[in-house]
Coordinates of C-alpha atoms in Angstrom, one line a residue:
X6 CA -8.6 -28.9 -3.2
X7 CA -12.2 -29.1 -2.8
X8 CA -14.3 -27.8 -6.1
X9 CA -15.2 -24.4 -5.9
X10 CA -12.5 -23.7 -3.9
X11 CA -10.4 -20.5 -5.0
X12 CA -7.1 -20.4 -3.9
X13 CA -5.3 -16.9 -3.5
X14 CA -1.7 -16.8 -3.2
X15 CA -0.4 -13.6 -1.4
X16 CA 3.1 -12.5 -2.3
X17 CA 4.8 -10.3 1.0
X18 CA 2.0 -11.7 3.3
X19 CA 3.8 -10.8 6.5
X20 CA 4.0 -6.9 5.2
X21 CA 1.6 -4.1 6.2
X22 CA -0.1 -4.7 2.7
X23 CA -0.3 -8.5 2.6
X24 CA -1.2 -8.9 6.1
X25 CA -4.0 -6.4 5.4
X26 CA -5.0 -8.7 2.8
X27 CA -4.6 -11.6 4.2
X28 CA -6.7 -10.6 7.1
X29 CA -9.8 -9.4 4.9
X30 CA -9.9 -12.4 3.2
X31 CA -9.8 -14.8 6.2
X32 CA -13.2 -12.8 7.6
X33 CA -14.9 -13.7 3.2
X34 CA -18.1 -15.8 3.9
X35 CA -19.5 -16.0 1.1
X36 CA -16.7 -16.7 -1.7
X37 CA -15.1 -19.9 -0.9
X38 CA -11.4 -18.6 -0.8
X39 CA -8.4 -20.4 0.6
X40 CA -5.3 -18.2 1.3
X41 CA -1.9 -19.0 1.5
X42 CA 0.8 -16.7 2.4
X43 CA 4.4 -16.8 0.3
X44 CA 7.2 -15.6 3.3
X45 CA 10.9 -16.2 3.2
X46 CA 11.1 -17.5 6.4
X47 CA 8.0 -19.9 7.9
X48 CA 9.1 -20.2 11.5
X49 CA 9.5 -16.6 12.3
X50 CA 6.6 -15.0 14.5
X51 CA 4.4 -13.4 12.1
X52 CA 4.8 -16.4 9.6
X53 CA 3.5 -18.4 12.5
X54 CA 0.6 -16.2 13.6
X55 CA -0.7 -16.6 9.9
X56 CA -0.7 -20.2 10.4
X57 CA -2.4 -20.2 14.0
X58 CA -5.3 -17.9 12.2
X59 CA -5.4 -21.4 9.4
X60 CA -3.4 -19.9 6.7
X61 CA -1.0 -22.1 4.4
X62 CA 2.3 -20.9 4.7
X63 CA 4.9 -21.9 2.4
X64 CA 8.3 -20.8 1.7
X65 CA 9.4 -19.0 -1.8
X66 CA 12.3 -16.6 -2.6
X67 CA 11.2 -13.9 -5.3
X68 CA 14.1 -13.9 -6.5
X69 CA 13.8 -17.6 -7.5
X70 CA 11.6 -17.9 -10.1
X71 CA 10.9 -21.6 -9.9
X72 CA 10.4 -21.8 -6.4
X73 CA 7.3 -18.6 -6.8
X74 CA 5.9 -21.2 -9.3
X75 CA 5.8 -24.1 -6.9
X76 CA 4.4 -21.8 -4.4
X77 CA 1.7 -20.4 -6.6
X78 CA 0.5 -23.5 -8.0
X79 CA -2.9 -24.3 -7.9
X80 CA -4.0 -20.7 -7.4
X81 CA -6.3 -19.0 -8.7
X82 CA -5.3 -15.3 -8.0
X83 CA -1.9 -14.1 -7.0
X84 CA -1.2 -10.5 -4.8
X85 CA 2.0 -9.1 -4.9
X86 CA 3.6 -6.5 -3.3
X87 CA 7.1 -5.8 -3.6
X88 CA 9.1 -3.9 -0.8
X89 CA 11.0 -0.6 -2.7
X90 CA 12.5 0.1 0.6
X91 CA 14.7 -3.2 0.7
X92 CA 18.0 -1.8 1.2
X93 CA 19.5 -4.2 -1.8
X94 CA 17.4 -1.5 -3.7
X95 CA 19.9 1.3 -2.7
X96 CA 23.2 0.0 -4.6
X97 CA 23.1 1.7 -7.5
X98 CA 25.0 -1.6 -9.5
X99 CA 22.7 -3.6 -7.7
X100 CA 19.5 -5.9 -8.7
X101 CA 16.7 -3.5 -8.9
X102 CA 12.9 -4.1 -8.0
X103 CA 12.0 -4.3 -11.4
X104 CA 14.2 -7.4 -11.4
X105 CA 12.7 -8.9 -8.3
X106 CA 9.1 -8.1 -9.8
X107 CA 10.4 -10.1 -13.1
X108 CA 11.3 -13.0 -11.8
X109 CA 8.0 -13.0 -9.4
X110 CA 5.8 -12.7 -12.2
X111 CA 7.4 -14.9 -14.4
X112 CA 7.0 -17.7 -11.4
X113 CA 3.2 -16.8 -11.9
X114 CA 3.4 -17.1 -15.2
X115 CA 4.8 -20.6 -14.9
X116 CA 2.2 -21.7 -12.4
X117 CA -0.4 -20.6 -14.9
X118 CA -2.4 -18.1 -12.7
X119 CA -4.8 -16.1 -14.6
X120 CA -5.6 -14.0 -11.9
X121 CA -3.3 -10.8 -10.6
X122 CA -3.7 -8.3 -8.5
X123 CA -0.4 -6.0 -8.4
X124 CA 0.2 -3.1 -5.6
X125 CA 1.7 -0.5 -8.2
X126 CA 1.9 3.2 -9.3
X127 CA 1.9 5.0 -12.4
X128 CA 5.5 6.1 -13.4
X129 CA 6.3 9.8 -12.9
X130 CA 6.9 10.9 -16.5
X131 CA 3.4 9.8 -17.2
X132 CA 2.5 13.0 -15.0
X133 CA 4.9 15.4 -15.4
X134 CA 5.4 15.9 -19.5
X135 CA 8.6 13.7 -18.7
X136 CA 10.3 15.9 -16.4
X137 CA 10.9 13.9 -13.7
X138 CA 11.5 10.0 -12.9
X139 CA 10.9 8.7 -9.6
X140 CA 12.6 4.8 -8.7
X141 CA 9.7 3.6 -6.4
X142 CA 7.3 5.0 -8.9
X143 CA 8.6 3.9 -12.2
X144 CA 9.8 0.3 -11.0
X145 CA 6.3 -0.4 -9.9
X146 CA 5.1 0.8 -13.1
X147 CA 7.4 -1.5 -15.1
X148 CA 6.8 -4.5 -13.1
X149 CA 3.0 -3.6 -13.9
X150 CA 3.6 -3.3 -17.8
X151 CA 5.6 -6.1 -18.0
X152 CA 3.2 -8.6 -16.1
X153 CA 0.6 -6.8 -18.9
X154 CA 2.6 -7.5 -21.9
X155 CA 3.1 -11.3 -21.0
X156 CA -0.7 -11.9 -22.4
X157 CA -0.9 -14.7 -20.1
X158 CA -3.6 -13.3 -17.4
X159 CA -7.2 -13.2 -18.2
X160 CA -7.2 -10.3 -15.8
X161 CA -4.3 -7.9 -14.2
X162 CA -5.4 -5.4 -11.8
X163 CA -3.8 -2.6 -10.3
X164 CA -4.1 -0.9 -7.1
X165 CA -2.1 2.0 -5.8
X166 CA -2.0 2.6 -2.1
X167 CA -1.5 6.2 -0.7
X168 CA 0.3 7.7 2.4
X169 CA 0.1 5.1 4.7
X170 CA -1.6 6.3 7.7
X171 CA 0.7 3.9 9.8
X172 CA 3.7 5.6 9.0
X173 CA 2.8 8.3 11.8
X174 CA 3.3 5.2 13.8
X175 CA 7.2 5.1 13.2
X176 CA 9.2 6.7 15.8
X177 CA 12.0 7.1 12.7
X178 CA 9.1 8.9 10.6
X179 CA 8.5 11.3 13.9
X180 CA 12.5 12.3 13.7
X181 CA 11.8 13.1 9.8
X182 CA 9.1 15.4 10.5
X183 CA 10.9 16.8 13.3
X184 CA 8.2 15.9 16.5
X185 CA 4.9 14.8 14.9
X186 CA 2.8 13.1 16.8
X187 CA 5.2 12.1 19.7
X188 CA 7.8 14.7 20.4
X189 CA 6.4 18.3 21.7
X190 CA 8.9 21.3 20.0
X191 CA 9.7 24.2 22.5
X192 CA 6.7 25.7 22.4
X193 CA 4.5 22.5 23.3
X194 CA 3.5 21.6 19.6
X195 CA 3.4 18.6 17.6
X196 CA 4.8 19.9 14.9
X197 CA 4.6 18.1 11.6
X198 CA 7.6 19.7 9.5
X199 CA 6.8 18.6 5.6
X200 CA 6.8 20.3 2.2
X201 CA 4.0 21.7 0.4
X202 CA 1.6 19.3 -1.5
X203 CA 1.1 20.7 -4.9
X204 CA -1.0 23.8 -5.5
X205 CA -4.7 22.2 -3.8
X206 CA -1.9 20.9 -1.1
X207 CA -5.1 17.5 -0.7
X208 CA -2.9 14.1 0.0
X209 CA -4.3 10.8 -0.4
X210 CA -3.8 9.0 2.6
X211 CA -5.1 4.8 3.1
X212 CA -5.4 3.2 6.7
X213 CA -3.6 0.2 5.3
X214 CA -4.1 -2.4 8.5
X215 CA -7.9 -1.4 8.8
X216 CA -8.6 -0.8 5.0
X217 CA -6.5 -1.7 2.2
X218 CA -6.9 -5.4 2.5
X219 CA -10.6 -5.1 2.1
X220 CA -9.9 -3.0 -1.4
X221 CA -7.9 -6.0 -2.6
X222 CA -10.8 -8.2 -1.5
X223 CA -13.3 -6.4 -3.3
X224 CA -11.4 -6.7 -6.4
X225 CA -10.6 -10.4 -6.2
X226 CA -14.6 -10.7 -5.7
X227 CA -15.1 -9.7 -9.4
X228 CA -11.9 -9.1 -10.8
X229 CA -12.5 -8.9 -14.6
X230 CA -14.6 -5.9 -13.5
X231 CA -11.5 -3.9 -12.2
X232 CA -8.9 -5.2 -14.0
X233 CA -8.8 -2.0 -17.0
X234 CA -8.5 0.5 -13.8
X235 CA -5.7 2.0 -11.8
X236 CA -7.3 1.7 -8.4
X237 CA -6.6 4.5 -6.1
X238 CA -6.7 3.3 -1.9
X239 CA -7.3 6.2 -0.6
X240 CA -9.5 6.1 2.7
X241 CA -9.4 10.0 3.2
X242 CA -7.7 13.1 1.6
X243 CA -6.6 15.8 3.5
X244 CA -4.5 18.7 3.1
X245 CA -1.5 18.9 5.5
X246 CA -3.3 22.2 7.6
X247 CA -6.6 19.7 7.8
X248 CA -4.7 16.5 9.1
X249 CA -2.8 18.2 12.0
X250 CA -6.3 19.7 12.6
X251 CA -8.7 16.2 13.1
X252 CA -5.3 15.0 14.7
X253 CA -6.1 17.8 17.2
X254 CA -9.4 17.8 17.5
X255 CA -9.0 13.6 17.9
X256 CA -6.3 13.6 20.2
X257 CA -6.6 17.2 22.4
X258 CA -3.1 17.5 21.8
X259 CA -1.5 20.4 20.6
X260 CA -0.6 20.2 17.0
X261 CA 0.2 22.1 13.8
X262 CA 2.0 22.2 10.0
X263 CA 4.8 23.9 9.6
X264 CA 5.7 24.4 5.5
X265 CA 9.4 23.5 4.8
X266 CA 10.9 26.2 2.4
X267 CA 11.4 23.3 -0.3
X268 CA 10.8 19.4 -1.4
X269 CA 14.8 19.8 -0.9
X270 CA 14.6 20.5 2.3
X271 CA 13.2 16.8 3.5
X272 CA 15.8 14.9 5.5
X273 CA 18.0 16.6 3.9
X274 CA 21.5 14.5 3.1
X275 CA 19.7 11.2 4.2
X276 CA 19.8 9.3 1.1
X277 CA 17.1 6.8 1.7
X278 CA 14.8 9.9 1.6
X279 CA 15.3 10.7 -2.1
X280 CA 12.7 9.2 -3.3
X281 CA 10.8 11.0 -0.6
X282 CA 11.9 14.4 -1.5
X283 CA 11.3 13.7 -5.3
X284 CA 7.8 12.7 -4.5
X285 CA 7.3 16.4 -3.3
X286 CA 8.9 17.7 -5.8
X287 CA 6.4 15.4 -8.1
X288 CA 3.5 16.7 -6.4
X289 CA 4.9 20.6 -7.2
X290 CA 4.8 19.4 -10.5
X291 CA 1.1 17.9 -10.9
X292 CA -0.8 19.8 -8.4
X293 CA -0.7 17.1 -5.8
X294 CA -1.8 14.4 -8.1
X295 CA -0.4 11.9 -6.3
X296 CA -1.9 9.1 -9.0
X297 CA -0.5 10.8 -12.0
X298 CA -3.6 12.5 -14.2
X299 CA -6.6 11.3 -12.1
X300 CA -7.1 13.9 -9.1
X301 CA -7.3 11.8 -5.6
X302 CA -10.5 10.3 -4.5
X303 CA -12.3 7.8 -2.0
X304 CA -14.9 7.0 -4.6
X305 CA -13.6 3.4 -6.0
X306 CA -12.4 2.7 -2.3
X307 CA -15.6 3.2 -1.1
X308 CA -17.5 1.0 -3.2
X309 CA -14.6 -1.9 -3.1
X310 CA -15.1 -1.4 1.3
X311 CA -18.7 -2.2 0.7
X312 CA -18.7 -4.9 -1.2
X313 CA -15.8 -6.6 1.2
X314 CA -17.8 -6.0 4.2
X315 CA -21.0 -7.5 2.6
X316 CA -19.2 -10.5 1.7
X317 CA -18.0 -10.6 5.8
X318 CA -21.6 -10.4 6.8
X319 CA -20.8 -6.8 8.1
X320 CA -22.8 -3.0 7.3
X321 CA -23.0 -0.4 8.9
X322 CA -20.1 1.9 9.9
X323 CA -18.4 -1.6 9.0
X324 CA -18.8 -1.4 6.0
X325 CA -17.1 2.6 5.6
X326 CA -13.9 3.3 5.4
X327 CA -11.2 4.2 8.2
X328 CA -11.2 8.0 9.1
X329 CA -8.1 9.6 10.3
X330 CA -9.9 11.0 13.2
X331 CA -11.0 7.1 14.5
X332 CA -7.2 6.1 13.7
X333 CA -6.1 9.2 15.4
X334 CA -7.7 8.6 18.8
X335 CA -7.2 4.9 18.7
X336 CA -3.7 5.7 18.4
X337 CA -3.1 8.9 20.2
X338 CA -6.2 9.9 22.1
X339 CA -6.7 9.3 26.0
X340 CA -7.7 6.1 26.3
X341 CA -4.6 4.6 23.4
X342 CA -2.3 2.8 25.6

């Protein structure tokens, strides 16, 4: 490798998070980075669109903790993002993604990276006096304290993404909130069908294709300068009545919130929505805290946006982050195909 040359290793690079990242980093011009993507499978299609764009891709199971280490060597900064909706994660006598985080991390350790950037979230006793535990929430968490507690990074840093504005995307996520944004009710409404949010009812939500790879960019740019903070991606909060609103006023489609009685009451009997509904019932608990006991805001994102967009040559509304209206129309409005 040419000197001065970092290499960054990203861990689920053909995911809506690593691809975000991967992407950001590609457009650097002033940092010198080289990126290589970690995917189980290097022929499939968006293995091989990484490598058309000139990204290294090389194969690795996380679950294989030597084969993360070959993968990572050389690098100087690793992101990882595990997957908590892998279905493996659903047997109760199964691995869980702490294990997968475990071994992934100790590959890292092995390949004597001293950089790492972790996608993670504070665990939901932290919050809640102890009162509740959520498995997505608390598995992140331990993979995070874990990675910590090895002492072998010069610098760990942790960024939590929020409500994924791509999730309104899904067909399968339209069926969970019963219409929203693609199936009119009987009375002509998109109706988004959700619980309450805590008692201020404002959710965090990050434009992950458009955003959150420029977050984890503006870290890696310095990152002994972020790596003592839990980093919220947030690119706009909104309460529930406010985002069917700009959807609205983006799209001219008819729209609106309708409360469910309870967290319960959310996909009710569909098991892969547990975490889901415990996540409501987190945000009862906290008053909508979504990142435990710092309230929501676009205040680090903002500053990490700017500071990836002036290392991509860009300013200007370039350089701001995503709004749900501009996602909205791009996505929804008249002229989205």
């Amino acid at each position: 490798m040419a000197p001065g040359v970092k290499q960054i290793t990203i861990f689920g690079a053909t995911g809506l998070q690593g691809s975000s990242v991967v992407h950001s980093l590609l457009r650097d011009q002033a940092s010198n980075f080289r990126v290589r993507a970690i995917t189980r499978n290097p022929l499939s299609d968006k293995s091989q669109a990484l490598q058309s764009l000139g990204v290294e891709v090389v194969r690795a199971d996380g679950w294989r903790a030597h084969e993360i280490q070959e993968a990572c060597s050389g690098s100087w900064a690793v992101f990882v993002n595990t997957n908590s909706d892998d279905p493996i994660f659903q047997n109760p006598d199964g691995p869980t993604e702490f294990d997968l985080g475990k071994s992934i991390v100790d590959g890292i350790v092995a390949a004597n990276v001293r950089i790492l950037v972790l996608s993670s979230m504070r665990p939901a006793a932290e919050a809640t006096g102890g009162k509740m535990n959520i498995k997505t929430m608390d598995m992140k968490a331990r993979i995070e304290e874990y990675a910590r507690g090895t002492g072998c990074f010069d610098a760990v840093c942790s960024i939590h993404a929020g409500w994924y504005y791509e999730l309104f995307l899904s067909d399968i996520m339209a069926q969970v909130h019963q219409g929203f944004p693609y199936y009119p009710d009987a009375e002509g409404f998109l109706s988004l069908h959700l619980p309450r949010w805590g008692d201020n009812d404002a959710a965090p939500f990050i434009a992950i294709a458009d955003d959150f790879g420029d977050l984890v960019h503006g870290i890696l740019l310095d990152p002994h300068k972020w790596k003592d903070q839990n980093i919220q991606a947030v690119s706009e909060a909104r309460s529930l009545e406010e985002f069917v609103e700009v959807f609205s006023k983006a799209t001219g489609k008819k729209a609106r919130y309708v409360p469910l009685p309870s967290w319960k009451s959310l996909g009710e009997g569909v098991a892969e929505l547990e975490d889901a509904r415990l996540l409501f019932a987190y945000g009862e608990l906290t008053g909508g805290r979504y990142f435990g006991v710092e309230p929501s805001s676009t205040a680090t994102a903002r500053k990490l946006k700017k500071l990836a967009a002036t290392a991509q040559g860009k300013d200007g509304t370039s350089a701001e982050l995503t709004s749900l209206a501009s996602f909205f129309a791009a996505n929804f409005g008249p002229s989205s195909k």
